[in-house]
Short mmCIF file of C-alpha atoms and ligand atoms in Angstrom, two decimals:
data_model
loop_
_atom_site.label_atom_id
_atom_site.label_comp_id
_atom_site.label_asym_id
_atom_site.label_seq_id
_atom_site.Cartn_x
_atom_site.Cartn_y
_atom_site.Cartn_z
CA UNK A 18 162.55 114.33 128.36
CA UNK A 19 159.63 114.31 125.65
CA UNK A 20 156.54 112.35 125.56
CA UNK A 21 158.33 109.68 123.32
CA UNK A 22 161.25 109.20 125.49
CA UNK A 23 159.04 108.99 128.57
CA UNK A 24 156.79 106.30 127.02
CA UNK A 25 159.26 102.94 127.40
CA UNK A 26 159.78 103.65 130.96
CA UNK A 27 155.99 104.08 131.58
CA UNK A 28 155.46 100.94 130.08
CA UNK A 29 158.02 99.23 131.82
CA UNK A 30 156.66 100.59 135.31
CA UNK A 31 153.10 98.93 134.23
CA UNK A 32 154.46 95.58 132.98
CA UNK A 33 156.57 95.44 136.24
CA UNK A 34 153.57 96.16 138.47
CA UNK A 35 151.66 93.58 136.49
CA UNK A 36 152.71 90.02 136.97
CA UNK A 37 149.08 88.44 136.58
CA UNK A 38 145.78 89.68 135.59
CA UNK A 39 144.58 90.68 138.98
CA UNK A 40 147.49 92.82 139.30
CA UNK A 41 147.21 94.53 135.93
CA UNK A 42 143.69 95.31 136.90
CA UNK A 43 144.60 96.67 140.24
CA UNK A 44 147.39 98.76 138.95
CA UNK A 45 145.15 100.30 136.25
CA UNK A 46 142.52 100.92 138.93
CA UNK A 47 144.95 103.02 141.09
CA UNK A 48 146.02 105.06 137.75
CA UNK A 49 142.68 105.90 137.07
CA UNK A 50 141.61 106.75 140.73
CA UNK A 51 144.67 108.79 140.39
CA UNK A 52 143.11 110.84 137.66
CA UNK A 53 139.72 111.16 139.57
CA UNK A 54 138.03 108.37 137.99
CA UNK A 55 135.11 107.18 140.20
CA UNK A 56 134.91 103.57 141.07
CA UNK A 57 131.61 102.11 140.66
CA UNK A 58 130.52 98.59 141.94
CA UNK A 59 128.30 96.15 140.08
CA UNK A 60 126.08 95.39 143.28
CA UNK A 61 125.09 99.06 143.57
CA UNK A 62 122.60 101.36 141.89
CA UNK A 63 124.21 103.64 139.69
CA UNK A 64 121.32 105.56 138.85
CA UNK A 65 121.70 107.84 136.00
CA UNK A 66 125.25 109.11 135.66
CA UNK A 67 126.23 112.29 135.12
CA UNK A 68 129.35 113.93 133.82
CA UNK A 69 132.18 112.09 135.11
CA UNK A 70 134.75 109.53 134.41
CA UNK A 71 134.00 106.00 135.88
CA UNK A 72 135.34 102.56 136.02
CA UNK A 73 134.36 99.07 137.28
CA UNK A 74 135.93 95.85 137.94
CA UNK A 75 134.57 92.16 137.66
CA UNK A 76 136.41 89.11 138.82
CA UNK A 77 139.55 91.38 140.15
CA UNK A 78 140.89 90.80 136.69
CA UNK A 79 138.68 92.69 134.08
CA UNK A 80 137.68 96.46 134.16
CA UNK A 81 135.62 98.78 132.01
CA UNK A 82 136.48 102.52 132.31
CA UNK A 83 134.48 105.43 130.83
CA UNK A 84 133.98 109.07 130.50
CA UNK A 85 130.61 110.70 130.04
CA UNK A 86 131.30 114.20 129.15
CA UNK A 87 128.01 115.37 129.43
CA UNK A 88 126.31 112.56 131.45
CA UNK A 89 124.66 109.27 129.91
CA UNK A 90 121.38 110.80 128.96
CA UNK A 91 123.41 113.05 126.38
CA UNK A 92 125.84 110.27 124.89
CA UNK A 93 125.47 110.09 121.12
CA UNK A 94 128.43 107.92 120.25
CA UNK A 95 131.27 106.19 122.15
CA UNK A 96 134.83 105.84 121.11
CA UNK A 97 135.68 102.41 122.29
CA UNK A 98 138.64 100.32 122.56
CA UNK A 99 139.87 96.84 124.27
CA UNK A 100 142.45 94.45 124.91
CA UNK A 101 142.91 91.46 127.29
CA UNK A 102 144.90 91.47 130.76
CA UNK A 103 145.65 87.85 130.79
CA UNK A 104 148.96 86.29 129.34
CA UNK A 105 149.54 82.34 128.71
CA UNK A 106 151.70 80.87 131.72
CA UNK A 107 151.72 78.27 134.43
CA UNK A 108 148.91 78.33 137.03
CA UNK A 109 149.38 76.62 140.35
CA UNK A 110 146.91 73.43 140.73
CA UNK A 111 144.73 73.23 143.86
CA UNK A 112 146.50 70.50 145.48
CA UNK A 113 149.89 71.52 144.37
CA UNK A 114 152.82 70.08 146.77
CA UNK A 115 154.83 67.14 145.53
CA UNK A 116 157.25 65.87 147.71
CA UNK A 117 159.66 63.35 145.82
CA UNK A 118 163.26 62.78 145.12
CA UNK A 119 164.04 64.86 148.40
CA UNK A 120 162.48 68.12 146.74
CA UNK A 121 159.39 69.95 147.33
CA UNK A 122 157.54 70.55 143.95
CA UNK A 123 154.48 72.76 143.01
CA UNK A 124 151.97 70.95 140.33
CA UNK A 125 150.96 73.68 137.55
CA UNK A 126 148.38 73.73 135.07
CA UNK A 127 149.07 75.41 131.61
CA UNK A 128 147.02 78.46 131.02
CA UNK A 129 146.39 79.51 127.53
CA UNK A 130 148.68 78.41 124.50
CA UNK A 131 152.08 79.24 126.43
CA UNK A 132 155.46 78.68 124.57
CA UNK A 133 156.56 76.02 127.05
CA UNK A 134 160.48 76.00 126.32
CA UNK A 135 161.31 79.65 127.63
CA UNK A 136 160.12 78.64 130.88
CA UNK A 137 162.97 76.35 131.53
CA UNK A 138 165.93 77.28 133.92
CA UNK A 139 164.28 80.84 134.66
CA UNK A 140 163.86 82.49 137.91
CA UNK A 141 160.40 82.22 138.89
CA UNK A 142 158.36 83.84 141.53
CA UNK A 143 154.64 83.42 142.21
CA UNK A 144 151.74 86.18 142.25
CA UNK A 145 148.11 86.00 142.13
CA UNK A 146 144.75 86.51 144.29
CA UNK A 147 144.15 84.43 147.79
CA UNK A 148 140.78 84.17 149.23
CA UNK A 149 140.57 83.79 153.09
CA UNK A 150 138.39 84.01 156.22
CA UNK A 151 138.74 85.97 159.39
CA UNK A 152 138.01 84.53 162.95
CA UNK A 153 134.79 86.52 162.82
CA UNK A 154 133.93 84.73 159.41
CA UNK A 155 134.52 87.51 156.74
CA UNK A 156 135.86 86.31 153.80
CA UNK A 157 138.23 88.84 152.12
CA UNK A 158 140.48 88.46 148.91
CA UNK A 159 144.09 89.95 148.71
CA UNK A 160 146.54 89.92 145.80
CA UNK A 161 149.85 88.20 146.71
CA UNK A 162 153.42 88.98 145.22
CA UNK A 163 156.36 87.18 146.31
CA UNK A 164 158.60 89.15 144.29
CA UNK A 165 161.73 86.98 144.80
CA UNK A 166 163.32 83.87 143.14
CA UNK A 167 161.36 81.19 144.46
CA UNK A 168 160.89 78.45 141.76
CA UNK A 169 162.72 76.90 139.01
CA UNK A 170 161.95 74.51 136.34
CA UNK A 171 165.47 72.69 135.43
CA UNK A 172 166.23 71.56 132.03
CA UNK A 173 167.25 67.70 131.33
CA UNK A 174 171.24 68.12 130.76
CA UNK A 175 171.65 67.01 127.29
CA UNK A 176 174.36 64.25 128.58
CA UNK A 177 170.90 62.52 129.52
CA UNK A 178 169.05 63.43 126.35
CA UNK A 179 171.81 63.80 123.58
CA UNK A 180 168.79 64.48 121.06
CA UNK A 181 168.00 67.47 123.08
CA UNK A 182 168.86 69.95 120.41
CA UNK A 183 167.30 67.84 117.40
CA UNK A 184 164.01 66.70 118.89
CA UNK A 185 163.26 67.34 122.51
CA UNK A 186 159.31 67.58 123.06
CA UNK A 187 157.87 68.69 126.28
CA UNK A 188 155.56 66.82 127.94
CA UNK A 189 152.78 68.71 129.79
CA UNK A 190 152.28 66.79 132.81
CA UNK A 191 155.58 65.65 133.77
CA UNK A 192 158.30 67.66 132.40
CA UNK A 193 157.31 71.00 133.89
CA UNK A 194 156.99 70.69 137.44
CA UNK A 195 158.75 73.31 139.08
CA UNK A 196 161.13 72.84 142.29
CA UNK A 197 160.41 74.79 145.43
CA UNK A 198 162.58 73.89 148.00
CA UNK A 199 164.77 70.93 149.66
CA UNK A 200 162.40 68.51 151.42
CA UNK A 201 164.81 68.18 154.32
CA UNK A 202 164.64 71.72 155.34
CA UNK A 203 161.38 71.65 157.12
CA UNK A 204 163.14 69.58 160.12
CA UNK A 205 161.07 66.71 159.75
CA UNK A 206 157.78 68.52 159.12
CA UNK A 207 155.93 68.28 155.95
CA UNK A 208 155.82 71.33 153.90
CA UNK A 209 152.78 73.27 154.18
CA UNK A 210 151.99 75.67 151.09
CA UNK A 211 148.92 77.25 152.91
CA UNK A 212 151.23 78.33 155.69
CA UNK A 213 153.70 79.72 153.13
CA UNK A 214 150.81 81.91 151.56
CA UNK A 215 149.40 83.03 154.77
CA UNK A 216 153.11 84.16 155.74
CA UNK A 217 153.17 85.94 152.87
CA UNK A 218 149.80 87.62 153.27
CA UNK A 219 151.22 88.71 156.63
CA UNK A 220 154.21 90.26 155.29
CA UNK A 221 152.10 92.20 152.73
CA UNK A 222 149.14 93.30 154.68
CA UNK A 223 150.47 93.56 158.48
CA UNK A 224 148.76 92.43 161.54
CA UNK A 225 145.12 92.32 160.40
CA UNK A 226 145.21 89.43 158.68
CA UNK A 227 146.77 87.83 161.69
CA UNK A 228 143.81 85.28 162.25
CA UNK A 229 143.48 84.57 158.58
CA UNK A 230 142.42 81.00 157.42
CA UNK A 231 143.42 80.26 153.95
CA UNK A 232 140.29 79.11 151.39
CA UNK A 233 141.44 78.93 148.01
CA UNK A 234 143.98 80.96 145.69
CA UNK A 235 144.62 81.62 142.17
CA UNK A 236 148.21 81.87 141.50
CA UNK A 237 150.56 82.12 138.76
CA UNK A 238 154.24 81.61 138.02
CA UNK A 239 156.03 84.58 136.56
CA UNK A 240 159.64 85.25 135.38
CA UNK A 241 161.59 87.52 137.46
CA UNK A 242 163.83 89.15 134.80
CA UNK A 243 162.35 92.74 134.93
CA UNK A 244 161.42 94.16 131.42
CA UNK A 245 163.99 96.18 129.77
CA UNK A 246 165.32 97.82 126.67
CA UNK A 247 167.62 96.09 124.37
CA UNK A 248 169.59 96.76 120.94
CA UNK A 249 172.28 99.00 119.57
CA UNK A 250 169.73 102.08 120.19
CA UNK A 251 167.72 100.75 122.98
CA UNK A 252 164.98 100.48 120.26
CA UNK A 253 163.69 97.14 121.56
CA UNK A 254 161.71 96.35 124.58
CA UNK A 255 161.98 93.05 126.05
CA UNK A 256 159.57 91.60 128.42
CA UNK A 257 156.95 88.92 129.54
CA UNK A 258 153.41 89.59 128.78
CA UNK A 259 153.81 92.28 126.15
CA UNK A 260 150.98 90.32 124.86
CA UNK A 261 148.85 91.93 125.79
CA UNK A 262 150.03 94.34 128.76
CA UNK A 263 151.49 96.84 125.94
CA UNK A 264 148.31 97.23 124.68
CA UNK A 265 146.32 97.34 128.21
CA UNK A 266 149.04 100.04 128.86
CA UNK A 267 148.53 102.06 125.77
CA UNK A 268 144.47 102.05 126.31
CA UNK A 269 144.50 103.20 130.07
CA UNK A 270 147.45 105.70 129.15
CA UNK A 271 145.25 107.35 126.30
CA UNK A 272 142.41 107.26 128.29
CA UNK A 273 144.03 109.04 131.33
CA UNK A 274 145.36 111.74 128.74
CA UNK A 275 142.39 112.50 126.99
CA UNK A 276 139.46 111.15 128.96
CA UNK A 277 139.54 113.21 132.04
CA UNK A 278 136.45 115.17 132.69
CA UNK A 279 137.28 118.69 133.14
CA UNK A 280 139.82 118.42 130.53
CA UNK A 281 139.76 117.57 126.91
CA UNK A 282 136.89 115.23 126.99
CA UNK A 283 134.45 117.49 128.52
CA UNK A 284 135.28 120.71 126.81
CA UNK A 285 134.93 118.57 123.36
CA UNK A 286 132.11 116.61 124.67
CA UNK A 287 134.11 113.13 124.07
CA UNK A 288 132.46 110.20 125.61
CA UNK A 289 134.96 107.26 125.51
CA UNK A 290 135.04 103.45 127.02
CA UNK A 291 137.79 101.05 127.49
CA UNK A 292 137.35 97.53 128.35
CA UNK A 293 140.35 95.10 129.62
CA UNK A 294 138.97 91.44 129.58
CA UNK A 295 140.55 88.59 131.37
CA UNK A 296 140.44 84.97 129.83
CA UNK A 297 141.26 86.01 126.26
CA UNK A 298 143.96 83.23 126.02
CA UNK A 299 141.64 80.49 126.95
CA UNK A 300 138.89 81.53 124.51
CA UNK A 301 137.00 84.35 126.69
CA UNK A 302 134.10 82.02 127.49
CA UNK A 303 133.69 83.28 131.18
CA UNK A 304 132.12 86.06 133.37
CA UNK A 305 135.15 88.27 133.04
CA UNK A 306 135.83 87.42 129.35
CA UNK A 307 134.81 89.02 126.09
CA UNK A 308 132.25 86.36 125.72
CA UNK A 309 130.53 87.02 128.96
CA UNK A 310 128.23 89.67 129.74
CA UNK A 311 130.46 92.36 131.36
CA UNK A 312 130.81 94.97 128.78
CA UNK A 313 126.80 94.49 127.95
CA UNK A 314 126.00 94.77 131.50
CA UNK A 315 127.53 97.90 131.84
CA UNK A 316 126.22 99.69 128.44
CA UNK A 317 122.80 98.29 129.72
CA UNK A 318 122.68 100.08 133.06
CA UNK A 319 124.02 103.41 131.41
CA UNK A 320 121.63 103.39 128.35
CA UNK A 321 118.05 102.65 127.71
CA UNK A 322 117.77 99.91 125.18
CA UNK A 323 116.90 102.30 122.30
CA UNK A 324 119.42 104.73 123.03
CA UNK A 325 122.11 102.07 123.45
CA UNK A 326 121.45 100.58 119.93
CA UNK A 327 121.76 104.06 118.61
CA UNK A 328 125.05 104.79 120.35
CA UNK A 329 126.38 101.32 119.20
CA UNK A 330 125.64 102.01 115.49
CA UNK A 331 127.31 105.44 115.75
CA UNK A 332 130.51 104.06 117.31
CA UNK A 333 133.69 102.27 116.66
CA UNK A 334 135.36 99.55 118.60
CA UNK A 335 139.28 99.15 118.43
CA UNK A 336 140.29 96.04 119.43
CA UNK A 337 143.75 96.07 120.43
CA UNK A 338 146.10 92.98 120.74
CA UNK A 339 149.63 92.58 119.67
CA UNK A 340 150.39 91.28 115.85
CA UNK A 341 153.24 88.93 114.76
CA UNK A 342 156.14 91.07 113.29
CA UNK A 343 158.13 89.45 110.73
CA UNK A 344 160.96 87.29 112.10
CA UNK A 345 163.88 87.48 109.94
CA UNK A 346 164.66 83.87 110.55
CA UNK A 347 161.58 82.59 109.58
CA UNK A 348 160.32 84.74 106.83
CA UNK A 349 158.62 81.86 104.95
CA UNK A 350 155.99 81.59 107.66
CA UNK A 351 154.42 85.05 106.73
CA UNK A 352 152.29 86.04 103.92
CA UNK A 353 154.80 87.88 101.97
CA UNK A 354 152.64 91.01 101.21
CA UNK A 355 151.43 91.17 104.82
CA UNK A 356 154.51 90.70 107.12
CA UNK A 357 154.40 93.50 109.58
CA UNK A 358 157.51 95.40 110.12
CA UNK A 359 158.93 96.54 113.64
CA UNK A 360 158.98 100.18 113.45
CA UNK A 361 156.49 100.30 110.84
CA UNK A 362 153.53 101.29 113.04
CA UNK A 363 150.33 99.52 114.47
CA UNK A 364 148.91 96.58 112.22
CA UNK A 365 145.64 96.31 111.32
CA UNK A 366 144.74 92.65 111.32
CA UNK A 367 142.33 91.49 108.62
CA UNK A 368 140.83 87.62 108.02
CA UNK A 369 138.08 87.04 105.24
CA UNK A 370 136.81 84.27 107.87
CA UNK A 371 136.22 86.80 110.48
CA UNK A 372 138.67 85.61 112.99
CA UNK A 373 139.50 89.09 113.25
CA UNK A 374 136.52 91.73 112.83
CA UNK A 375 137.99 94.53 110.78
CA UNK A 376 136.32 95.36 107.54
CA UNK A 377 137.09 97.75 104.96
CA UNK A 378 135.03 100.35 106.62
CA UNK A 379 136.51 99.92 110.11
CA UNK A 380 140.22 99.51 108.71
CA UNK A 381 139.55 102.71 106.63
CA UNK A 382 138.59 104.39 109.98
CA UNK A 383 141.59 103.42 111.82
CA UNK A 384 143.99 104.41 108.75
CA UNK A 385 142.46 107.78 108.93
CA UNK A 386 143.05 107.85 112.57
CA UNK A 387 146.70 107.12 111.98
CA UNK A 388 147.01 109.30 109.41
CA UNK A 389 145.71 112.20 111.64
CA UNK A 390 147.93 111.31 114.34
CA UNK A 391 150.93 111.08 111.93
CA UNK A 392 151.95 107.56 112.72
CA UNK A 393 152.33 104.80 110.23
CA UNK A 394 150.39 101.80 110.08
CA UNK A 395 150.33 98.26 108.25
CA UNK A 396 148.23 95.61 107.45
CA UNK A 397 148.50 91.78 108.10
CA UNK A 398 146.92 88.82 106.93
CA UNK A 399 147.69 85.34 107.82
CA UNK A 400 148.90 82.56 105.19
CA UNK A 401 146.21 80.56 103.96
CA UNK A 402 148.12 77.63 105.08
CA UNK A 403 148.41 78.37 108.45
CA UNK A 404 145.69 78.81 111.03
CA UNK A 405 144.57 82.13 112.06
CA UNK A 406 144.49 83.27 115.72
CA UNK A 407 141.65 85.46 117.28
CA UNK A 408 141.38 88.01 119.89
CA UNK A 409 138.36 90.12 121.43
CA UNK A 410 137.65 91.94 118.48
CA UNK A 411 135.21 89.29 117.00
CA UNK A 412 133.84 88.36 120.02
CA UNK A 413 132.80 91.99 121.07
CA UNK A 414 131.53 92.86 117.51
CA UNK A 415 129.26 89.75 117.82
CA UNK A 416 128.10 90.68 121.56
CA UNK A 417 127.26 94.05 120.77
CA UNK A 418 126.86 94.73 116.98
CA UNK A 419 129.51 97.32 117.04
CA UNK A 420 131.86 98.38 113.93
CA UNK A 421 135.13 97.27 115.05
CA UNK A 422 138.69 97.14 113.70
CA UNK A 423 141.34 94.78 115.23
CA UNK A 424 144.71 96.20 115.84
CA UNK A 425 147.89 95.82 117.57
CA UNK A 426 151.80 96.29 117.70
CA UNK A 427 154.17 93.98 115.86
CA UNK A 428 156.00 91.63 118.31
CA UNK A 429 158.22 88.66 118.05
CA UNK A 430 158.06 85.57 120.16
CA UNK A 431 154.23 85.83 121.11
CA UNK A 432 153.52 83.67 124.19
CA UNK A 433 157.21 83.35 125.28
CA UNK A 434 157.95 84.15 128.71
CA UNK A 435 160.22 86.93 126.98
CA UNK A 436 158.99 88.87 124.32
CA UNK A 437 160.21 91.53 121.84
CA UNK A 438 158.80 94.38 120.27
CA UNK A 439 160.27 97.84 118.84
CA UNK A 440 158.91 100.37 121.82
CA UNK A 441 158.07 103.18 119.22
CA UNK A 442 155.43 101.07 117.81
CA UNK A 443 153.82 101.14 121.30
CA UNK A 444 154.29 104.85 121.18
CA UNK A 445 152.66 105.12 117.79
CA UNK A 446 149.94 103.27 119.01
CA UNK A 447 149.17 105.38 121.86
CA UNK A 448 149.42 108.36 119.80
CA UNK A 449 146.58 106.83 117.46
CA UNK A 450 144.54 105.86 120.51
CA UNK A 451 144.60 109.44 121.66
CA UNK A 452 143.55 110.71 118.34
CA UNK A 453 140.75 108.01 118.22
CA UNK A 454 139.59 109.11 121.68
CA UNK A 455 139.75 112.88 120.70
CA UNK A 456 137.68 112.48 117.44
CA UNK A 457 134.21 114.21 116.86
CA UNK A 458 130.94 112.14 116.55
CA UNK A 459 131.19 112.92 112.52
CA UNK A 460 134.50 111.23 112.00
CA UNK A 461 133.32 108.08 113.66
CA UNK A 462 130.04 108.13 111.11
CA UNK A 463 130.89 106.02 107.71
CA UNK A 464 127.97 106.30 105.17
CA UNK A 465 126.71 103.31 104.11
CA UNK A 466 127.23 101.91 100.55
CA UNK A 467 125.33 103.50 97.82
CA UNK A 468 124.22 101.04 95.04
ZN1 ZN B 2 146.89 88.53 122.77
#
């Protein structure tokens, strides 16, 4: 199998292992650890880091990984890239259980800008993080994943809403409460959600959680339909969370293939940094989000202020987040000259009002990277009569002062529970990122304009 043929299968494995941002972060950590990346902890003193590959995690949902080919002191420029680990969806409320109409339901909050209609009539499961305390008083966190059909949000039958196909709207509070069980299955006892979580904890982690007392949880619903290839030539990939786990996967894969010290990075003296941030879909303002201090704090620990500023001024940050591919049924929603085509390669996103951080300079740098990687690329601009989205690029550029380009693979149905992309675009992105990570310092340095 060629590297290109292998690519969609690796991506599918990454998507399947990552029903939540917590799982995406844990899986990424395991991939990096397999490649001899050393895990650092924010509460420890790192000293001065020598040559090596490292990663650090915050909130179990954000991660910074980096390779210092010759140690921190000798770093001159960083090939930096980032993406986000979270996706819009349904998050279980703290006091979730409703028992009405003979059914047990779980109240959910809507996380981010989810497209809500696709959540109806799906086989849903539950995954996330639970906090618990042992009988000795020790507090621990574990990831849970029920991995089985557990919940459903049924549609209202068309007979009860004859206008459904013309004007059905969705009430965010009342229409989306998933059903978990028949109420009378508990033999007279009230349903206990905490007991269900502890039972699952025991199933996944065995007897050492026997005495666990549940403290709290961060749990999300997810669609159980596995990611898959589709189309006459299997050219499409369909999955939940392509936005933005496709990008996380490409970054991690590119880092694993080029950033392992002892291989290419050290031979060539390449310093590389990848950041995966949680909370992009809710505005990034959190300790783990791109508006938080995570990346800044990591850089502050690696380099003195003076060295850091010099490094940042010689570096490029590639912010990777999926773009809107041209939808054939809605072509009027696109800027006619800037409508990204599937299989047209990574998209460079531009916005005059800085909703995307790309400039003529950073876009030119990325175009040269794509040319060198022998992959196509294209440009996106939002229509002037529609609001432009944003991503971690402008936030990171603002926080660090680093030259930034916003790019991403074109996809359809963004923020649906089932999204579609042409997987070769992901492979092109991976090739471009590997080329970028292997670039020499001179390639990153663009001259200032002459008057
Ligand atoms: Zn996104």
